Amino acid sequence: YWTSAPGLQQIAYNQLASQITTQNVRWDFMAQVPYLTDDAGTPSFLSYDDEQSIATKVNYAKSMGLGGWIIWQLSLDYFPDRNPQHPLMTAIRNAMGVAPAIMGSSPLPPATLGTSYSQTLTATGTAPITWNVAAGALPGGLALSSSTGILSGTPSSAGTFAFTLQVSNSVAVATRPFTLTVSTPPAITGASTLPPATLATSYSQTLTATGTAPITWSVAAGALPAGLTLGSSSGILGGTPSSAGTFAFTLQVSN
């Protein structure tokens, strides 16, 4: 703080803030800092930092690749009745950015072989955030968008896949492991005309299906011969027929 009788004084920011008005604030475009001056004609000025100049300094340090900077005593930036209570420290934090973090749970929703799949992954942190696969491999046919975090495509291989995803921004890098199961859709195999049964004689026929287990069997249409039942987990059609005839029915498998 300089006056016509040259001298240097110091004042805390939280004391200075109450004296700042739009009428006496000036901005030094070369130094990128504000200062106060006396419009009454006294040759004096008071330079200081505000949220804008602090953010400018942080961005300069980041752009130059500097390892850090020195800050003032924290109590000089404390305003108990304001929000935020530490405006300059808050400006530093905002200018530095927020480190990224991957959200959501693992395993991811399952995919089906040969069927289009899309899952939007999410992350918090200062944008822009870049996604990539840090370890492991995605299922064949799927790709991860580096800018949107969308995992999509048509799976071309089945199984359970483990991989680690990574997000990065100007502040930091974060990783998180995930698993994704690609299932093979079920299909009933074998002839549509089953081996014949005999009235009042025990009958058992094991039906077969391909696909990722567990597979559940059910009757989708029509009706089984009286006395026969279908095992929902085993696919065994068994029992003792109590009525004769030719019976048409549709079986269903699901996984």
Short mmCIF file of C-alpha atoms in Angstrom, two decimals:
data_model
loop_
_atom_site.label_atom_id
_atom_site.label_comp_id
_atom_site.label_asym_id
_atom_site.label_seq_id
_atom_site.Cartn_x
_atom_site.Cartn_y
_atom_site.Cartn_z
CA TYR A 1 0.00 0.00 0.00
CA TRP A 2 1.79 3.12 -1.27
CA THR A 3 1.04 6.76 -0.43
CA SER A 4 2.72 10.04 -1.25
CA ALA A 5 4.73 9.53 1.91
CA PRO A 6 6.15 6.23 0.67
CA GLY A 7 5.39 3.37 2.98
CA LEU A 8 4.31 -0.26 2.85
CA GLN A 9 1.38 -1.66 4.78
CA GLN A 10 -0.45 -4.97 4.72
CA ILE A 11 -4.13 -5.78 5.20
CA ALA A 12 -5.94 -9.12 5.38
CA TYR A 13 -8.24 -9.97 2.49
CA ASN A 14 -11.23 -10.54 4.76
CA GLN A 15 -10.73 -7.02 6.13
CA LEU A 16 -10.17 -5.54 2.70
CA ALA A 17 -13.28 -7.09 1.17
CA SER A 18 -15.63 -4.86 3.14
CA GLN A 19 -13.97 -1.78 1.62
CA ILE A 20 -14.22 -2.91 -1.99
CA THR A 21 -16.79 -1.14 -4.13
CA THR A 22 -17.30 -1.10 -7.88
CA GLN A 23 -16.38 2.57 -7.90
CA ASN A 24 -12.82 2.20 -6.65
CA VAL A 25 -11.75 -1.13 -8.17
CA ARG A 26 -9.34 -1.05 -11.10
CA TRP A 27 -7.86 -3.93 -13.12
CA ASP A 28 -4.27 -4.24 -14.28
CA PHE A 29 -4.50 -6.12 -17.59
CA MET A 30 -0.76 -6.77 -17.76
CA ALA A 31 -0.40 -8.19 -14.25
CA GLN A 32 -3.95 -9.67 -14.32
CA VAL A 33 -4.74 -8.42 -10.81
CA PRO A 34 -7.20 -5.92 -9.31
CA TYR A 35 -6.23 -2.90 -7.27
CA LEU A 36 -7.93 -0.12 -5.36
CA THR A 37 -7.22 3.53 -5.84
CA ASP A 38 -8.32 6.76 -4.23
CA ASP A 39 -10.42 8.82 -6.64
CA ALA A 40 -10.15 11.82 -4.34
CA GLY A 41 -6.74 12.65 -5.75
CA THR A 42 -4.47 11.10 -3.13
CA PRO A 43 -1.69 9.24 -4.98
CA SER A 44 -2.31 5.85 -3.39
CA PHE A 45 -3.25 2.35 -4.43
CA LEU A 46 -3.74 -1.05 -2.87
CA SER A 47 -3.14 -4.21 -4.88
CA TYR A 48 -4.71 -7.51 -3.91
CA ASP A 49 -5.98 -10.84 -5.29
CA ASP A 50 -9.61 -11.73 -5.92
CA GLU A 51 -11.27 -14.87 -7.31
CA GLN A 52 -10.49 -13.88 -10.90
CA SER A 53 -6.81 -13.14 -10.39
CA ILE A 54 -6.31 -16.24 -8.24
CA ALA A 55 -7.85 -18.42 -10.95
CA THR A 56 -5.59 -16.76 -13.53
CA LYS A 57 -2.52 -17.60 -11.46
CA VAL A 58 -3.59 -21.21 -11.02
CA ASN A 59 -4.18 -21.59 -14.76
CA TYR A 60 -0.76 -20.05 -15.43
CA ALA A 61 0.92 -22.52 -13.08
CA LYS A 62 -0.91 -25.41 -14.77
CA SER A 63 -0.04 -24.21 -18.28
CA MET A 64 3.64 -23.88 -17.34
CA GLY A 65 3.76 -27.31 -15.70
CA LEU A 66 4.78 -25.87 -12.32
CA GLY A 67 4.77 -28.23 -9.37
CA GLY A 68 2.86 -25.92 -7.04
CA TRP A 69 2.65 -22.48 -5.49
CA ILE A 70 2.71 -20.78 -2.11
CA ILE A 71 -0.52 -19.54 -0.55
CA TRP A 72 -1.24 -17.20 2.33
CA GLN A 73 -2.43 -17.88 5.86
CA LEU A 74 -5.84 -19.54 5.56
CA SER A 75 -7.45 -17.41 8.27
CA LEU A 76 -7.01 -14.27 6.13
CA ASP A 77 -9.50 -15.72 3.63
CA TYR A 78 -12.17 -16.66 6.16
CA PHE A 79 -15.65 -15.11 6.04
CA PRO A 80 -17.89 -16.78 8.65
CA ASP A 81 -21.07 -15.24 7.25
CA ARG A 82 -20.44 -15.82 3.54
CA ASN A 83 -20.87 -18.75 1.19
CA PRO A 84 -18.30 -19.90 0.36
CA GLN A 85 -16.56 -19.03 3.60
CA HIS A 86 -13.15 -19.21 1.89
CA PRO A 87 -13.78 -17.52 -1.50
CA LEU A 88 -10.16 -17.40 -2.63
CA MET A 89 -9.39 -20.99 -1.64
CA THR A 90 -12.61 -22.03 -3.36
CA ALA A 91 -11.49 -20.21 -6.51
CA ILE A 92 -8.17 -22.11 -6.36
CA ARG A 93 -9.96 -25.44 -6.00
CA ASN A 94 -12.31 -24.67 -8.88
CA ALA A 95 -9.45 -23.55 -11.12
CA MET A 96 -7.44 -26.66 -10.25
CA GLY A 97 -10.42 -28.84 -11.15
CA VAL A 98 -11.92 -31.92 -9.52
CA ALA A 99 -10.22 -35.27 -9.91
CA PRO A 100 -12.26 -37.84 -11.87
CA ALA A 101 -13.99 -40.85 -10.35
CA ILE A 102 -15.82 -43.67 -12.12
CA MET A 103 -19.35 -44.26 -10.86
CA GLY A 104 -21.66 -47.26 -11.13
CA SER A 105 -21.39 -50.86 -10.04
CA SER A 106 -19.80 -54.05 -11.35
CA PRO A 107 -20.74 -56.37 -12.97
CA LEU A 108 -22.26 -54.42 -15.83
CA PRO A 109 -25.70 -55.37 -17.17
CA PRO A 110 -25.26 -58.60 -19.17
CA ALA A 111 -25.06 -58.70 -22.95
CA THR A 112 -26.29 -61.29 -25.43
CA LEU A 113 -24.17 -62.77 -28.16
CA GLY A 114 -25.06 -61.30 -31.54
CA THR A 115 -27.42 -58.70 -30.05
CA SER A 116 -26.78 -54.96 -30.04
CA TYR A 117 -25.58 -53.68 -26.65
CA SER A 118 -25.15 -50.19 -25.22
CA GLN A 119 -24.27 -49.09 -21.71
CA THR A 120 -23.45 -45.50 -20.72
CA LEU A 121 -20.77 -45.38 -18.04
CA THR A 122 -20.54 -42.30 -15.83
CA ALA A 123 -17.78 -40.41 -14.07
CA THR A 124 -17.57 -37.32 -11.90
CA GLY A 125 -14.88 -34.67 -12.13
CA THR A 126 -13.92 -31.63 -14.13
CA ALA A 127 -14.64 -31.96 -17.85
CA PRO A 128 -13.40 -32.94 -20.31
CA ILE A 129 -12.97 -36.53 -19.13
CA THR A 130 -11.30 -39.15 -21.31
CA TRP A 131 -12.15 -42.87 -21.09
CA ASN A 132 -10.00 -45.83 -22.06
CA VAL A 133 -9.33 -49.48 -21.21
CA ALA A 134 -6.37 -49.65 -18.82
CA ALA A 135 -6.11 -53.44 -18.47
CA GLY A 136 -7.81 -56.56 -19.74
CA ALA A 137 -9.92 -56.61 -22.89
CA LEU A 138 -13.50 -55.83 -23.81
CA PRO A 139 -15.65 -58.59 -25.32
CA GLY A 140 -15.14 -58.93 -29.07
CA GLY A 141 -17.42 -56.59 -30.99
CA LEU A 142 -17.68 -53.98 -28.22
CA ALA A 143 -15.88 -50.63 -28.08
CA LEU A 144 -15.58 -47.83 -25.51
CA SER A 145 -16.06 -44.21 -26.60
CA SER A 146 -13.17 -42.16 -25.22
CA SER A 147 -15.27 -38.99 -24.98
CA THR A 148 -18.72 -40.23 -23.90
CA GLY A 149 -17.94 -43.37 -21.89
CA ILE A 150 -20.50 -45.37 -23.89
CA LEU A 151 -19.70 -49.07 -24.15
CA SER A 152 -21.49 -50.36 -27.22
CA GLY A 153 -21.50 -52.71 -30.18
CA THR A 154 -22.63 -56.24 -31.00
CA PRO A 155 -20.82 -58.91 -28.95
CA SER A 156 -19.14 -61.53 -31.12
CA SER A 157 -17.79 -63.76 -28.34
CA ALA A 158 -19.46 -65.21 -25.26
CA GLY A 159 -18.11 -65.55 -21.73
CA THR A 160 -17.35 -63.43 -18.69
CA PHE A 161 -14.84 -60.68 -19.37
CA ALA A 162 -12.79 -58.75 -16.78
CA PHE A 163 -11.25 -55.41 -17.63
CA THR A 164 -10.17 -52.18 -15.94
CA LEU A 165 -11.45 -48.84 -17.19
CA GLN A 166 -9.61 -45.56 -16.74
CA VAL A 167 -10.78 -41.94 -16.71
CA SER A 168 -8.49 -38.94 -16.84
CA ASN A 169 -8.78 -35.16 -16.88
CA SER A 170 -6.49 -32.20 -16.30
CA VAL A 171 -6.28 -33.03 -12.60
CA ALA A 172 -5.71 -36.77 -12.20
CA VAL A 173 -6.29 -40.32 -13.42
CA ALA A 174 -8.63 -42.90 -11.85
CA THR A 175 -9.28 -46.58 -12.60
CA ARG A 176 -11.92 -49.15 -11.69
CA PRO A 177 -12.32 -52.88 -12.50
CA PHE A 178 -15.46 -54.20 -14.21
CA THR A 179 -16.83 -57.52 -15.40
CA LEU A 180 -19.32 -58.13 -18.20
CA THR A 181 -20.97 -61.43 -19.07
CA VAL A 182 -21.94 -62.09 -22.68
CA SER A 183 -24.50 -64.89 -22.79
CA THR A 184 -25.33 -67.19 -25.69
CA PRO A 185 -29.08 -67.10 -26.42
CA PRO A 186 -30.83 -70.44 -25.90
CA ALA A 187 -32.03 -72.76 -28.67
CA ILE A 188 -33.92 -76.05 -28.44
CA THR A 189 -32.19 -78.93 -30.24
CA GLY A 190 -33.48 -82.29 -31.39
CA ALA A 191 -36.44 -83.45 -33.48
CA SER A 192 -39.87 -81.89 -33.06
CA THR A 193 -41.60 -85.31 -33.00
CA LEU A 194 -40.77 -86.95 -29.67
CA PRO A 195 -40.44 -90.70 -29.14
CA PRO A 196 -43.92 -92.17 -28.61
CA ALA A 197 -45.34 -92.93 -25.18
CA THR A 198 -47.65 -95.75 -24.08
CA LEU A 199 -50.82 -95.18 -22.10
CA ALA A 200 -50.41 -95.95 -18.38
CA THR A 201 -46.69 -96.71 -18.87
CA SER A 202 -43.92 -94.63 -17.29
CA TYR A 203 -42.31 -92.25 -19.79
CA SER A 204 -39.18 -90.08 -19.64
CA GLN A 205 -37.53 -88.02 -22.33
CA THR A 206 -34.68 -85.54 -21.73
CA LEU A 207 -34.99 -82.53 -23.98
CA THR A 208 -31.84 -80.57 -24.86
CA ALA A 209 -31.00 -76.94 -25.54
CA THR A 210 -27.89 -74.91 -26.20
CA GLY A 211 -27.05 -71.55 -24.65
CA THR A 212 -25.60 -70.06 -21.51
CA ALA A 213 -26.80 -71.80 -18.34
CA PRO A 214 -28.99 -71.71 -16.38
CA ILE A 215 -31.74 -72.45 -18.91
CA THR A 216 -35.41 -72.55 -17.90
CA TRP A 217 -37.97 -74.70 -19.70
CA SER A 218 -41.70 -74.03 -19.95
CA VAL A 219 -44.76 -74.79 -22.08
CA ALA A 220 -45.47 -71.74 -24.23
CA ALA A 221 -48.58 -73.01 -26.07
CA GLY A 222 -50.78 -76.08 -26.23
CA ALA A 223 -50.85 -78.72 -23.49
CA LEU A 224 -48.83 -81.78 -22.54
CA PRO A 225 -50.52 -85.18 -22.45
CA ALA A 226 -52.32 -85.71 -19.15
CA GLY A 227 -50.02 -87.29 -16.59
CA LEU A 228 -46.80 -85.80 -18.03
CA THR A 229 -44.88 -82.81 -16.66
CA LEU A 230 -41.88 -80.81 -17.85
CA GLY A 231 -38.95 -80.14 -15.49
CA SER A 232 -38.32 -76.40 -15.67
CA SER A 233 -34.60 -76.71 -14.89
CA SER A 234 -33.82 -80.20 -16.22
CA GLY A 235 -35.88 -80.20 -19.43
CA ILE A 236 -37.08 -83.74 -18.63
CA LEU A 237 -40.54 -84.59 -19.93
CA GLY A 238 -41.75 -87.43 -17.72
CA GLY A 239 -44.61 -89.15 -15.97
CA THR A 240 -47.27 -91.75 -16.76
CA PRO A 241 -49.65 -90.81 -19.61
CA SER A 242 -53.32 -91.06 -18.64
CA SER A 243 -54.84 -90.17 -22.00
CA ALA A 244 -54.15 -91.42 -25.52
CA GLY A 245 -53.82 -89.37 -28.69
CA THR A 246 -51.46 -87.11 -30.58
CA PHE A 247 -50.61 -83.92 -28.68
CA ALA A 248 -49.16 -80.72 -30.13
CA PHE A 249 -47.48 -78.18 -27.87
CA THR A 250 -44.79 -75.51 -28.03
CA LEU A 251 -41.90 -75.55 -25.58
CA GLN A 252 -39.88 -72.50 -24.61
CA VAL A 253 -36.39 -72.07 -23.20
CA SER A 254 -35.01 -68.87 -21.67
CA ASN A 255 -31.77 -67.71 -20.02
#
